[in-house]
Structure formats: structure tokens, C-alpha cells
């Protein structure tokens, strides 16, 4: 035991002193190696091809390194001085050489095979490499004429990186060709697979960082190929870039030996090719990329000829390179290349430290940039031979990445509108409508669902379509429009890739679990904000979330399933992007869904119930109500809502039902109390004037809620959200708010409302307390009736504990 401990400790100390430490050998049997793909790549490339690839990478690596360090003398035309170094050195060098290597080889593949290819970058801070590649292929100039492919354009690019007003260090919507916000790791592969769905001629090369590969979303996304029908969709070439290190530690793939990686990805269903011969890297990678394309063509040809391969093993590549290769080797006895020291800025004190400045100067001169550019600052012809001649084939100018929107053919929803006065599930109605939408749009709309479509009562979509799970014989090669996987992260990533390449996605989910993808949605909203600020990105469809199985009807599943917090997450994104709707009945939901599917550039959140609830409005009334965003419901108000003592507001399905039930109760018990009932379906109208594009002016706000009468909001979400939205409106001291108060358990539907004080009796108490301020008839009776209602709440809970159900008739549509 002591010997083993000593050996392990010694090994760790030894590894700390080494660059490119190899993984310890695993205990897997050697025959696992036989699952790996073997290719003879010796002298695979012609000398001209090899020369072009090497020089492309040299120029791109030089530009990437210069972007991190230089503010002047970008082309080293004079003796470099420390005055030429930026004051703040920002950026991530370590991933750049690997990215430029793969980008160059993708260009070779495109030119050779006339491919349509998109490049998705998982290592989020790889912007220097990609910007360098885009400048070389003249894709920056196509959208950003201030960065022409010339000496002047290159000087401006190098200075503006991580400079105020310039490009940030991560890839975002300002970078041509990007469809993925690189600020948060884990989502690249799912986005890549979403992009190829229903795009049979598209290939996405996706670089997965080995640090990124440690994330849960990325781990699930390796299953994405199982949802790709090669007859109707394109293909992804996943490349796991195993450079061994993250910010200050080794990565898991970097410590896995070849047998472990082959076993892992073979288990996922891939053919695994490991590329690691640094000496002959270009021949190895070129042969491997050609192999990957050939395998894709075999799989697609079989499927498109009516003889699909069952469980096809798609190709993937593990690319092993030293981190930050071609950069500085070491500093002060510590390795830089091949270690975490190259992750960000490898020479962080180059501006002030003479030794680091000397190393920087030697590093930049080593690329021989003067031999890679013409006198005009253009890349030399050998490099340009790798750039596709047709601009739309260049990865920075593929149309789908910036101008691919395909609007839907949307059927009229009114023929399936539900009869006023019935009780009907809004989700069942929406399922019927989406069934028609899918039938009329067989190739540009999909539903991405975390295994809950039937539970959420949306199963009418299966009347004319199927799931698209290719590993199941029942759903294989059926052209299904529904991708169901028990990974919200995959659903979100697929929807983002699908949407950003021009199509329309719908994401229905249990309410409590949408929060799993909250930060993904926020990252996407940031991408959208920047996209709208560019002059060249065109409109895209909105992201469409249907939030159902809500807390108000999750009393059977318990506290864990009661969480409306995703509403608050959407509220916080930019007002130009956020749209939140809480339609009160089936017809309003149908109107809302049609509107959202037609909308562009938003994050649409629609919140509703799957349980049967009253249909309050005809189709025409529902459409008018949704256009207005809110209205006075005269049928539930006293004298059509004229001259009220109090305004009762419902925002959400079940909480609105309780408001109406309270109004009916008050009409019976206290006829002197004058009630106005308002329903709000567009949450964002409540914000102060000009705080949101939908916000009501103070005058229009007063027309609904009066200038000075007490208002009680019965709100589906957390009360603090509504307080924040209303902040800035006048006379807020007259407002009370009830909503989800983080109270829940396994109980009955009405008991859930009682626990959170959103029930009819609680609403009625608020109405009486408010009206008592201005109506003496109410004031005289207030104590007596409030006591009666509070007692009714207690008696209800006693009944529930005794009988295990709510009393009969409490969910009948109230009569007036």
C-alpha cells in the first residue's frame, strides 16, 4: 500500500513539470482499440495541398496571437516595441491553433466537394482564431466593410479585438457565420444537430472543447444523432478537441487514453477516429475528414434510396493536439505550450516585462507573416487556394447563418375554436392546432419536447406525424416532427440551432422544469440582442415556449413540481425580446399560439393549463382580448364594471377562475360591493409607459384599473415579479398582490390555491378590505363577512384532509 502511494505521488509531481503529459494507461482490454478507425495517411496530401494548409494556419495563428497582444505595428513592419502592446491583454490563445487547423481543413473539404458547411465552435473564447479565418476568406468585409481583406483592414482587426467598441473575446452574433453564443459552455453540439434538421444538404462541423465536454448538456448531446433521419436531414462532424487542459487543470478527456475514448464514443454509437500525429497532422486530419464525409454519404445514400441503415454509426473525430501549440514553449522553467499556462494570455506581462516581451517578439516573428501576405496586405495565392470561390460556400457567408428565415403557412384557428361556456383543456386545443400547423409545414417547423407531450395533453399532434427517434423501430424513418428526449438542454440546443438557421421551433414543457434551461435562454437572448444590433443579420422566428402542467394543477406530483420561476427569468431579458402571455382559456391560447408562431425575434413564453377550464370568450372576443392584452370582463363585474369599489385582476388560468369565483361569491354575499374584474393575458402591458413596447400608457392603465380604487392582483407567478413590473406606476399603495408563495405539497387543486392564498375566499377578503375604504355599506359588514370567508378556508382544508378531495361543484363555471 505504501509503495503504491509513493508511486502515485511521484507521478503527480512529475506531471506538474511536464508539457503535454500523457494519460495514464487504462485497464480496458487492448482489443477495444480494434473499434477505432484506422487510416493510412502517409503522404496523403499533395505537396501543394500541404503547403497551402500549413501557410493558412500560420497566417491565421499569427493574426490570432497579434489580436491578443498588439495595438500597432500589426504586420511587424518595423522593430516591435513595448509601446505596440495593448494595455489590457485579453483573450484565450490555447484553443486557437486547434481551431485554425480544423477551419483550414474544413475549407479544403468544401473546395474539394462543393459542400454547404457551417462551423460551430464550442470553445467559447476562440474568437481570435475564427476572426482570423474570416478575414482570410474575406467574410468580414462582406458584412463589415470596415474590415477589408487588406493591410488597413487587418491592422484595424488586430487592434479592435478585445478593445472598446471592437470584437469581444468570445464568439457572438457579431461574428459572421456564428449560430452559437460562446459565453456559456456545453451547448455547441446540440445547436449543431438542430441546425442540420430538415437541411439534407447541410453539414455542420462542430468543435467540442474537452473542457466543455465535461458539462452535463454536452454529455447528453452526444445522443443527438439518434434523432437524425439521414433521409431528410444533414449531418454533423463532431470533433472533440482534446488539448488536455482547461483554465488551470487537466481535462477529463485529456486524461483518458485512446481505449477509454474509443469505448466511450463507440458506446454512444459513433465510429471513432483519433487524430494525434502532430508531425503529420495535416495528412492525418485531411484523410480523417475525407473518411468522415465518405461515411456520411454512405449513410445518407442508403436512407435516401429507401434502404436505411439501422443504427448507423456516424463518424466523429478526437483531435489530440498540445494546448497552444506554435506558441511560446516555456517561461521561467514552467511549460506554456501543452499546459494550462497557454489557456488565456501566455505572456501576461509582455508590455512591462523585458523577458516576456522578447519571447513575444520571437513568437510573432516565427510565423514569417511578411511571406504570407502580399505587399497590399492580401493573403498569398497558396492560402487563397483554400478559400471557396463561391462566396455562399464560405463558412462566414452561408445564407442559413444570417438570412434563412422561412415563414410558416399558418391555418386559421377559428374553425377549431371552442364553444363559449364549455370547459375545455387549452392544451388539447393547442395540440389540435399544432397538428394542422405541422401538416401544412412538413419541413420547417418542429416540436422539441422533454418526454412530456402526451402528459401535457398535446398528443393531437400525433394525428398526422410521429416522433423522430431513429433508434426505435416504431418511429424510425417516419418523417416525424416531434423530437422527444428527457433532456431539456438538448431540446433547447436543438431549437436554437433549428431557429437560427431559419425554421420555427416549439418547446412545450412542465412548468417546473423549464428553469433547467434558464441560462441557455438568457444566453440566446443575449445573442438575439447583438444580432438585432448588427446591420446584416435578418429576422428569424421567435423561440416559442409552452409552459404547462403548472403548479396550480401539480398538486398530485408534490412540491418539487410546483415552480413558476421561468416567468421571472424571461421578464429579466431585454424588453425588446421578452414576451410573456398567460391566456385565460382555450380560445385565447389558440389566438396566442398563432400570433407567436408568426412573430419574429422574440422569446415567447405562453403559460397555460392542461386541465379542462371554462371557455369564457368566443373566438372573436378572444382575439380582441389578446390584441388588447387585457380587458374588463363585464360578465363577471358589477354593472359591467362601472364605478367599482375595487378591481380584481386575474393573470393566469386557475387564478383567474378563482377571481371569477370570488366575484360570484361577493355578488351573492355582499351585493353592495361593486367589483370590476380584469383579466390580463399579456403580462408585459403592466410595465410603466415606455419600459416595454407593449406597456400601457398611464391613461390606458387607468382605464382598466381606475385612477385611485384598490386593486388586487391574483397572479400565477411569484408576487415579487409583479411588484417589479408595476414599479413606477402611480398610486401603488392601493395594490395588493397574491401569487405563488412557495407553498405546496401533495394535496388537492383548490387546496393548492388555499396554501398560496390565491383561492376565492382570499380574493374575496382582499376585495372587502379594499372596498371598505370607500364604501360604508361594505365597511359595516366587512368584519362579519371576512370572518365567514376565513372560516370557509379552514373548513375546506379540514374537508380535504378528511376526504382526500375537494368538495363537489367547486370547479363548476360560476354563474352571474
Coordinates of C-alpha atoms in Angstrom, one line a residue, residues 174-703:
X174 CA -21.4 40.0 -34.3
X175 CA -19.2 37.3 -35.8
X176 CA -20.3 36.2 -39.3
X177 CA -21.2 32.6 -39.6
X178 CA -21.9 32.1 -35.9
X179 CA -25.1 30.5 -34.7
X180 CA -24.0 29.9 -31.2
X181 CA -23.3 32.2 -28.3
X182 CA -20.0 31.0 -26.9
X183 CA -20.2 32.7 -23.5
X184 CA -21.5 29.6 -21.7
X185 CA -20.1 26.2 -22.4
X186 CA -22.0 22.9 -23.1
X187 CA -24.4 23.7 -25.9
X188 CA -22.4 23.6 -29.2
X189 CA -23.2 20.1 -30.2
X190 CA -26.9 20.3 -29.6
X191 CA -27.0 23.5 -31.6
X192 CA -25.1 21.9 -34.4
X193 CA -27.6 19.0 -34.6
X194 CA -30.5 21.4 -34.5
X195 CA -29.1 23.3 -37.5
X196 CA -29.0 20.2 -39.7
X197 CA -32.5 19.0 -39.1
X198 CA -34.5 19.2 -42.3
X199 CA -31.5 20.6 -44.1
X200 CA -30.4 17.5 -46.2
X201 CA -27.5 19.2 -47.9
X202 CA -26.0 20.9 -44.9
X203 CA -23.0 19.7 -42.9
X204 CA -22.0 21.3 -39.6
X205 CA -18.5 20.8 -38.3
X206 CA -18.7 21.2 -34.5
X207 CA -15.6 21.7 -32.4
X208 CA -16.2 20.5 -28.9
X209 CA -13.7 21.7 -26.3
X210 CA -12.5 19.0 -24.0
X211 CA -13.3 21.3 -21.0
X212 CA -16.7 21.9 -22.4
X213 CA -17.2 18.1 -22.9
X214 CA -17.3 17.8 -19.1
X215 CA -20.6 19.6 -18.9
X216 CA -23.9 17.7 -18.5
X217 CA -25.6 19.3 -21.5
X218 CA -22.8 18.3 -23.8
X219 CA -22.7 14.7 -22.4
X220 CA -26.4 14.3 -23.3
X221 CA -26.0 15.9 -26.7
X222 CA -23.7 13.1 -27.9
X223 CA -27.0 11.2 -28.3
X224 CA -28.4 13.7 -30.8
X225 CA -27.5 11.7 -33.9
X226 CA -30.2 9.2 -32.7
X227 CA -32.8 11.8 -33.6
X228 CA -31.4 12.5 -37.1
X229 CA -33.1 10.8 -40.1
X230 CA -30.5 10.8 -42.8
X231 CA -33.2 10.8 -45.5
X232 CA -34.4 14.3 -44.5
X233 CA -31.6 15.9 -42.6
X234 CA -27.9 16.8 -43.0
X235 CA -25.0 15.6 -40.8
X236 CA -22.7 16.8 -38.1
X237 CA -19.0 16.1 -38.0
X238 CA -18.2 16.3 -34.2
X239 CA -14.6 16.9 -33.4
X240 CA -13.6 16.6 -29.8
X241 CA -10.6 18.8 -29.4
X242 CA -8.6 17.1 -26.7
X243 CA -5.8 19.6 -26.0
X244 CA -5.6 18.4 -22.4
X245 CA -6.2 21.4 -20.2
X246 CA -8.8 23.9 -19.1
X247 CA -8.2 27.2 -17.2
X248 CA -5.9 25.7 -14.5
X249 CA -6.3 21.9 -14.6
X250 CA -6.3 18.9 -16.9
X251 CA -9.5 17.9 -18.6
X252 CA -11.2 14.6 -18.3
X253 CA -10.7 13.6 -22.0
X254 CA -7.1 14.8 -21.7
X255 CA -6.5 12.1 -19.0
X256 CA -8.4 9.4 -20.9
X257 CA -6.3 7.1 -23.0
X258 CA -7.3 6.1 -26.5
X259 CA -9.1 3.0 -25.4
X260 CA -11.2 4.9 -23.0
X261 CA -12.2 7.5 -25.6
X262 CA -12.9 4.8 -28.2
X263 CA -15.0 2.8 -25.8
X264 CA -17.0 5.9 -24.7
X265 CA -17.9 7.2 -28.1
X266 CA -18.4 3.7 -29.6
X267 CA -21.0 3.3 -26.9
X268 CA -22.7 6.5 -27.9
X269 CA -22.9 5.0 -31.4
X270 CA -20.1 6.7 -33.3
X271 CA -17.2 5.5 -35.4
X272 CA -14.2 7.0 -33.6
X273 CA -11.1 8.3 -35.4
X274 CA -8.3 9.6 -33.2
X275 CA -6.1 12.1 -34.9
X276 CA -2.9 12.8 -32.9
X277 CA 0.2 12.6 -35.1
X278 CA 1.5 16.1 -34.6
X279 CA 4.4 15.6 -37.1
X280 CA 2.0 14.6 -39.9
X281 CA -1.1 16.3 -38.5
X282 CA -2.3 17.8 -41.8
X283 CA -2.1 14.5 -43.7
X284 CA -3.8 12.7 -40.7
X285 CA -6.6 15.2 -40.4
X286 CA -7.2 15.5 -44.1
X287 CA -7.5 11.8 -44.5
X288 CA -9.8 11.6 -41.5
X289 CA -12.1 14.4 -42.7
X290 CA -12.4 12.7 -46.1
X291 CA -13.2 9.5 -44.3
X292 CA -15.9 11.2 -42.2
X293 CA -17.5 12.7 -45.3
X294 CA -17.5 9.4 -47.1
X295 CA -19.2 7.7 -44.2
X296 CA -21.8 10.4 -44.1
X297 CA -22.5 9.9 -47.8
X298 CA -22.9 6.2 -47.3
X299 CA -25.4 6.6 -44.5
X300 CA -27.4 9.3 -46.4
X301 CA -27.4 7.4 -49.7
X302 CA -28.7 4.3 -48.1
X303 CA -31.5 6.2 -46.3
X304 CA -32.4 8.3 -49.4
X305 CA -32.6 5.2 -51.6
X306 CA -35.2 3.6 -49.3
X307 CA -32.7 1.2 -47.6
X308 CA -31.8 3.0 -44.4
X309 CA -29.0 1.5 -42.2
X310 CA -30.4 0.5 -38.8
X311 CA -28.5 2.4 -36.1
X312 CA -25.9 3.9 -38.4
X313 CA -22.6 4.6 -36.8
X314 CA -21.9 8.2 -37.7
X315 CA -18.3 9.4 -37.8
X316 CA -16.6 11.5 -35.1
X317 CA -13.0 12.6 -34.6
X318 CA -10.9 13.0 -31.5
X319 CA -8.3 15.6 -32.2
X320 CA -5.3 15.5 -29.8
X321 CA -3.0 18.5 -30.0
X322 CA -0.9 20.3 -27.5
X323 CA -2.7 23.3 -26.0
X324 CA -1.5 26.5 -27.5
X325 CA 0.9 24.7 -30.0
X326 CA 3.0 27.1 -32.1
X327 CA 3.1 29.5 -29.2
X328 CA 5.8 30.0 -26.5
X329 CA 7.3 26.8 -25.2
X330 CA 8.1 27.8 -21.6
X331 CA 8.6 30.7 -19.2
X332 CA 10.7 30.7 -16.0
X333 CA 11.0 26.9 -16.1
X334 CA 7.3 26.3 -16.4
X335 CA 5.8 24.9 -19.6
X336 CA 3.4 27.1 -21.6
X337 CA 2.7 25.1 -24.7
X338 CA 1.0 21.9 -23.8
X339 CA -0.1 23.2 -20.4
X340 CA -2.8 25.3 -18.8
X341 CA -0.5 28.3 -18.9
X342 CA -1.4 28.7 -22.6
X343 CA -5.1 28.8 -21.9
X344 CA -5.6 32.6 -21.8
X345 CA -2.7 35.0 -22.3
X346 CA 0.6 33.0 -22.3
X347 CA 2.8 36.1 -21.7
X348 CA 0.6 38.3 -19.5
X349 CA 3.3 40.8 -18.6
X350 CA 4.7 41.3 -22.2
X351 CA 4.1 45.1 -22.0
X352 CA 6.2 45.6 -18.9
X353 CA 8.5 42.6 -18.6
X354 CA 11.5 42.6 -20.9
X355 CA 11.9 38.8 -20.9
X356 CA 8.2 38.2 -21.8
X357 CA 8.4 40.9 -24.4
X358 CA 11.4 39.2 -26.0
X359 CA 9.5 35.9 -26.1
X360 CA 6.5 37.5 -27.6
X361 CA 8.6 39.1 -30.3
X362 CA 10.3 35.8 -31.1
X363 CA 6.9 34.1 -31.2
X364 CA 5.3 36.5 -33.6
X365 CA 8.3 36.7 -35.9
X366 CA 8.4 32.9 -36.1
X367 CA 5.3 32.8 -38.3
X368 CA 7.0 34.8 -41.1
X369 CA 4.0 37.0 -41.7
X370 CA 5.9 39.0 -44.3
X371 CA 6.0 35.9 -46.5
X372 CA 2.3 35.1 -46.0
X373 CA 0.9 38.4 -47.3
X374 CA 1.4 40.4 -50.5
X375 CA 2.6 43.9 -50.5
X376 CA -1.1 45.0 -50.4
X377 CA -1.8 43.0 -47.3
X378 CA -3.7 40.2 -49.1
X379 CA -3.1 36.6 -48.3
X380 CA -0.7 35.0 -50.8
X381 CA -2.3 32.8 -53.6
X382 CA -1.4 29.5 -51.9
X383 CA -3.5 30.5 -48.9
X384 CA -6.4 31.7 -51.0
X385 CA -6.5 28.4 -52.8
X386 CA -8.2 27.0 -49.7
X387 CA -10.9 29.7 -49.8
X388 CA -14.1 28.7 -51.7
X389 CA -14.5 30.8 -54.8
X390 CA -18.3 30.9 -54.4
X391 CA -19.0 33.3 -51.5
X392 CA -22.0 31.5 -50.3
X393 CA -19.8 28.4 -49.7
X394 CA -17.5 30.3 -47.3
X395 CA -18.4 29.4 -43.8
X396 CA -18.8 33.0 -42.8
X397 CA -21.3 33.7 -45.5
X398 CA -23.6 30.6 -45.6
X399 CA -27.1 32.0 -46.1
X400 CA -28.7 29.9 -43.3
X401 CA -26.5 31.6 -40.7
X402 CA -27.9 35.1 -41.3
X403 CA -30.8 35.1 -43.7
X404 CA -32.6 31.8 -43.7
X405 CA -36.0 32.6 -42.2
X406 CA -38.8 30.6 -43.7
X407 CA -42.2 31.9 -42.5
X408 CA -44.9 29.3 -41.8
X409 CA -48.2 28.8 -43.5
X410 CA -50.5 29.2 -40.6
X411 CA -54.0 27.9 -40.6
X412 CA -56.9 29.9 -39.2
X413 CA -57.5 28.8 -35.6
X414 CA -61.2 29.9 -35.5
X415 CA -62.6 26.8 -37.1
X416 CA -61.5 24.8 -34.1
X417 CA -62.4 27.5 -31.5
X418 CA -64.3 26.1 -28.6
X419 CA -67.9 26.9 -27.6
X420 CA -68.2 29.6 -25.1
X421 CA -69.5 28.2 -21.8
X422 CA -67.9 24.8 -22.2
X423 CA -64.9 23.6 -20.1
X424 CA -62.0 22.5 -22.4
X425 CA -58.3 21.9 -22.0
X426 CA -56.3 24.7 -23.6
X427 CA -53.5 22.2 -24.3
X428 CA -55.8 19.9 -26.1
X429 CA -57.0 22.8 -28.3
X430 CA -53.4 23.8 -28.9
X431 CA -52.5 20.2 -29.8
X432 CA -55.2 20.2 -32.4
X433 CA -54.0 23.5 -33.9
X434 CA -50.3 22.4 -33.9
X435 CA -51.4 19.2 -35.7
X436 CA -52.7 21.3 -38.5
X437 CA -49.6 23.6 -38.5
X438 CA -47.3 20.5 -38.8
X439 CA -49.3 19.1 -41.6
X440 CA -49.1 22.4 -43.6
X441 CA -45.4 22.9 -42.9
X442 CA -43.7 19.5 -43.2
X443 CA -40.1 20.7 -43.4
X444 CA -39.7 23.9 -41.4
X445 CA -41.4 23.5 -38.0
X446 CA -40.6 21.0 -35.2
X447 CA -41.7 20.4 -31.6
X448 CA -38.9 19.8 -29.2
X449 CA -40.3 18.2 -26.1
X450 CA -38.7 16.7 -22.9
X451 CA -40.7 13.4 -23.0
X452 CA -44.0 15.1 -21.8
X453 CA -46.1 15.7 -24.9
X454 CA -48.8 13.2 -24.1
X455 CA -48.8 14.1 -20.4
X456 CA -49.2 17.7 -21.4
X457 CA -52.3 16.8 -23.5
X458 CA -50.7 17.9 -26.7
X459 CA -50.9 14.4 -28.2
X460 CA -53.3 15.5 -31.0
X461 CA -50.1 16.4 -32.9
X462 CA -49.6 12.6 -33.5
X463 CA -52.8 12.5 -35.6
X464 CA -50.6 13.3 -38.7
X465 CA -47.0 13.0 -37.5
X466 CA -44.7 10.9 -35.3
X467 CA -41.7 11.1 -33.1
X468 CA -38.3 11.3 -34.8
X469 CA -36.4 8.9 -32.7
X470 CA -34.3 6.8 -35.1
X471 CA -33.3 4.1 -32.6
X472 CA -36.9 3.0 -32.1
X473 CA -38.3 0.8 -34.9
X474 CA -41.8 2.3 -34.3
X475 CA -40.6 5.9 -35.1
X476 CA -37.6 5.3 -37.4
X477 CA -37.8 6.9 -40.9
X478 CA -41.3 8.1 -40.4
X479 CA -40.6 11.8 -41.0
X480 CA -41.7 12.6 -37.5
X481 CA -41.9 16.3 -36.5
X482 CA -41.5 15.7 -32.7
X483 CA -38.1 15.2 -31.1
X484 CA -38.6 14.0 -27.5
X485 CA -35.7 13.4 -25.2
X486 CA -35.6 13.7 -21.4
X487 CA -33.0 16.4 -21.6
X488 CA -34.3 20.0 -21.6
X489 CA -30.7 21.1 -22.6
X490 CA -30.9 19.1 -25.8
X491 CA -34.4 20.4 -26.6
X492 CA -33.2 24.0 -26.1
X493 CA -30.0 23.5 -28.1
X494 CA -31.8 21.8 -31.0
X495 CA -34.4 24.5 -31.0
X496 CA -31.7 27.2 -31.1
X497 CA -29.9 25.6 -34.0
X498 CA -33.1 25.0 -35.9
X499 CA -34.4 28.5 -35.3
X500 CA -31.1 30.3 -36.1
X501 CA -30.9 28.6 -39.4
X502 CA -34.4 29.8 -40.4
X503 CA -37.0 27.5 -39.1
X504 CA -39.6 27.5 -36.3
X505 CA -39.5 25.5 -33.1
X506 CA -42.0 24.9 -30.3
X507 CA -40.8 23.8 -26.8
X508 CA -43.6 22.6 -24.5
X509 CA -42.6 21.6 -21.0
X510 CA -43.8 21.1 -17.5
X511 CA -43.6 24.5 -15.9
X512 CA -41.3 23.5 -13.0
X513 CA -38.6 22.1 -15.3
X514 CA -38.2 24.9 -17.8
X515 CA -35.9 26.5 -15.3
X516 CA -33.3 23.9 -16.2
X517 CA -32.6 25.8 -19.4
X518 CA -32.9 29.3 -17.9
X519 CA -29.3 30.3 -18.5
X520 CA -29.4 28.8 -22.0
X521 CA -32.4 31.0 -22.8
X522 CA -30.6 34.0 -21.4
X523 CA -27.5 33.4 -23.5
X524 CA -29.7 33.0 -26.5
X525 CA -31.5 36.3 -25.7
X526 CA -28.0 38.0 -25.5
X527 CA -27.2 36.6 -28.9
X528 CA -30.5 38.0 -30.2
X529 CA -29.8 41.4 -28.8
X530 CA -26.5 41.6 -30.5
X531 CA -27.9 40.1 -33.7
X532 CA -30.6 42.8 -33.9
X533 CA -27.8 45.5 -33.5
X534 CA -25.9 44.2 -36.5
X535 CA -26.9 45.7 -39.9
X536 CA -26.7 42.4 -41.7
X537 CA -28.5 39.7 -39.7
X538 CA -32.1 39.3 -40.9
X539 CA -35.2 38.3 -39.0
X540 CA -35.6 34.9 -37.5
X541 CA -38.5 33.1 -35.9
X542 CA -39.1 33.6 -32.2
X543 CA -38.3 31.0 -29.6
X544 CA -41.7 29.6 -28.5
X545 CA -42.1 28.0 -25.1
X546 CA -45.4 26.5 -23.9
X547 CA -45.3 26.2 -20.1
X548 CA -48.0 23.9 -18.8
X549 CA -48.5 21.3 -16.1
X550 CA -48.4 24.3 -13.9
X551 CA -48.2 24.5 -10.1
X552 CA -51.9 25.1 -9.8
X553 CA -52.6 21.6 -11.2
X554 CA -49.4 19.8 -9.9
X555 CA -51.0 19.1 -6.6
X556 CA -50.7 15.3 -7.3
X557 CA -46.9 15.4 -8.0
X558 CA -46.0 17.5 -5.0
X559 CA -43.8 20.4 -4.1
X560 CA -40.9 19.6 -6.5
X561 CA -43.3 20.1 -9.4
X562 CA -44.5 23.5 -8.3
X563 CA -42.3 26.2 -9.6
X564 CA -43.3 29.1 -12.0
X565 CA -39.8 30.8 -11.8
X566 CA -39.1 30.7 -15.5
X567 CA -41.6 33.6 -15.9
X568 CA -39.2 35.7 -13.9
X569 CA -36.2 34.7 -16.0
X570 CA -38.0 35.8 -19.2
X571 CA -39.1 39.1 -17.5
X572 CA -35.4 40.0 -17.0
X573 CA -34.2 39.8 -20.6
X574 CA -34.3 42.9 -22.8
X575 CA -37.8 44.3 -23.2
X576 CA -37.4 44.3 -27.0
X577 CA -37.1 40.5 -26.7
X578 CA -39.3 39.3 -23.8
X579 CA -43.0 38.4 -24.5
X580 CA -45.0 36.6 -21.8
X581 CA -48.6 35.5 -22.2
X582 CA -51.0 33.9 -19.8
X583 CA -54.1 33.2 -21.9
X584 CA -57.1 32.5 -19.6
X585 CA -58.9 30.0 -21.8
X586 CA -58.6 27.7 -24.8
X587 CA -59.7 30.2 -27.4
X588 CA -57.3 32.8 -26.1
X589 CA -54.5 30.3 -26.1
X590 CA -55.2 29.4 -29.7
X591 CA -55.1 33.1 -30.7
X592 CA -51.8 33.5 -28.8
X593 CA -50.1 30.4 -30.3
X594 CA -50.9 31.6 -33.8
X595 CA -49.5 35.0 -33.0
X596 CA -46.3 33.6 -31.5
X597 CA -45.7 31.3 -34.4
X598 CA -46.0 34.2 -36.8
X599 CA -43.8 36.5 -34.7
X600 CA -40.1 37.1 -35.2
X601 CA -37.0 37.9 -33.0
X602 CA -38.7 37.3 -29.6
X603 CA -38.6 34.9 -26.7
X604 CA -42.3 34.0 -26.4
X605 CA -43.4 32.3 -23.2
X606 CA -47.0 31.0 -23.1
X607 CA -48.3 29.8 -19.8
X608 CA -51.5 27.7 -19.5
X609 CA -53.3 24.8 -18.1
X610 CA -53.8 21.3 -19.4
X611 CA -56.8 20.7 -17.2
X612 CA -60.3 21.4 -18.6
X613 CA -61.3 25.0 -17.6
X614 CA -64.1 27.3 -18.7
X615 CA -64.1 28.9 -22.1
X616 CA -65.1 32.4 -21.2
X617 CA -64.8 34.1 -24.6
X618 CA -66.0 33.4 -28.2
X619 CA -63.3 33.3 -30.9
X620 CA -64.0 36.9 -31.8
X621 CA -63.9 38.1 -28.2
X622 CA -60.8 36.1 -27.5
X623 CA -59.0 37.6 -30.5
X624 CA -59.9 41.1 -29.4
X625 CA -58.9 40.4 -25.8
X626 CA -55.5 39.1 -26.9
X627 CA -54.9 42.0 -29.2
X628 CA -55.6 44.4 -26.3
X629 CA -53.5 42.3 -23.8
X630 CA -56.1 42.9 -21.1
X631 CA -59.8 43.9 -20.8
X632 CA -62.6 44.4 -18.3
X633 CA -64.7 41.2 -18.1
X634 CA -68.1 42.8 -17.8
X635 CA -69.9 39.5 -17.4
X636 CA -68.2 39.0 -14.0
X637 CA -68.3 42.6 -12.9
X638 CA -70.9 44.7 -11.2
X639 CA -72.9 46.9 -13.7
X640 CA -70.4 46.0 -16.5
X641 CA -67.6 47.2 -14.3
X642 CA -68.8 50.8 -14.0
X643 CA -67.7 52.9 -10.9
X644 CA -66.1 50.0 -9.0
X645 CA -65.2 49.9 -5.3
X646 CA -62.4 47.5 -6.1
X647 CA -60.7 46.0 -9.1
X648 CA -59.9 42.3 -9.1
X649 CA -57.3 41.1 -11.6
X650 CA -56.6 37.6 -12.7
X651 CA -53.3 36.8 -14.5
X652 CA -53.2 33.1 -15.3
X653 CA -55.8 30.3 -15.8
X654 CA -56.7 28.9 -12.4
X655 CA -56.0 32.2 -10.5
X656 CA -58.4 33.9 -12.9
X657 CA -61.0 31.2 -12.2
X658 CA -60.6 32.0 -8.5
X659 CA -61.1 35.7 -9.2
X660 CA -64.4 35.0 -11.0
X661 CA -65.5 32.6 -8.3
X662 CA -64.8 35.3 -5.8
X663 CA -66.8 37.9 -7.8
X664 CA -69.7 35.5 -7.9
X665 CA -69.4 34.8 -4.2
X666 CA -69.3 38.6 -3.4
X667 CA -72.3 39.2 -5.6
X668 CA -74.2 36.7 -3.6
X669 CA -72.9 37.6 -0.1
X670 CA -72.3 41.3 -0.4
X671 CA -74.3 42.8 -3.3
X672 CA -73.4 46.4 -2.2
X673 CA -69.8 45.8 -3.1
X674 CA -69.1 47.0 -6.7
X675 CA -66.5 44.8 -8.4
X676 CA -64.6 45.3 -11.7
X677 CA -63.0 42.1 -12.9
X678 CA -60.0 42.5 -15.3
X679 CA -58.1 39.7 -17.0
X680 CA -54.5 40.3 -18.2
X681 CA -53.2 38.0 -20.9
X682 CA -50.1 40.0 -22.0
X683 CA -48.1 40.3 -18.8
X684 CA -45.8 43.0 -20.2
X685 CA -48.5 45.6 -20.6
X686 CA -48.2 46.2 -16.9
X687 CA -44.8 47.8 -17.0
X688 CA -44.6 51.6 -16.8
X689 CA -45.1 53.5 -20.0
X690 CA -42.2 53.1 -22.5
X691 CA -40.5 50.4 -20.3
X692 CA -41.6 47.8 -22.8
X693 CA -43.0 48.0 -26.3
X694 CA -46.4 46.6 -25.0
X695 CA -46.5 48.8 -21.9
X696 CA -49.8 50.7 -21.4
X697 CA -49.7 54.5 -21.0
X698 CA -50.8 55.7 -17.6
X699 CA -54.1 56.8 -19.2
X700 CA -54.8 53.4 -20.7
X701 CA -53.7 51.7 -17.4
X702 CA -56.2 53.9 -15.5
X703 CA -59.0 53.0 -18.0

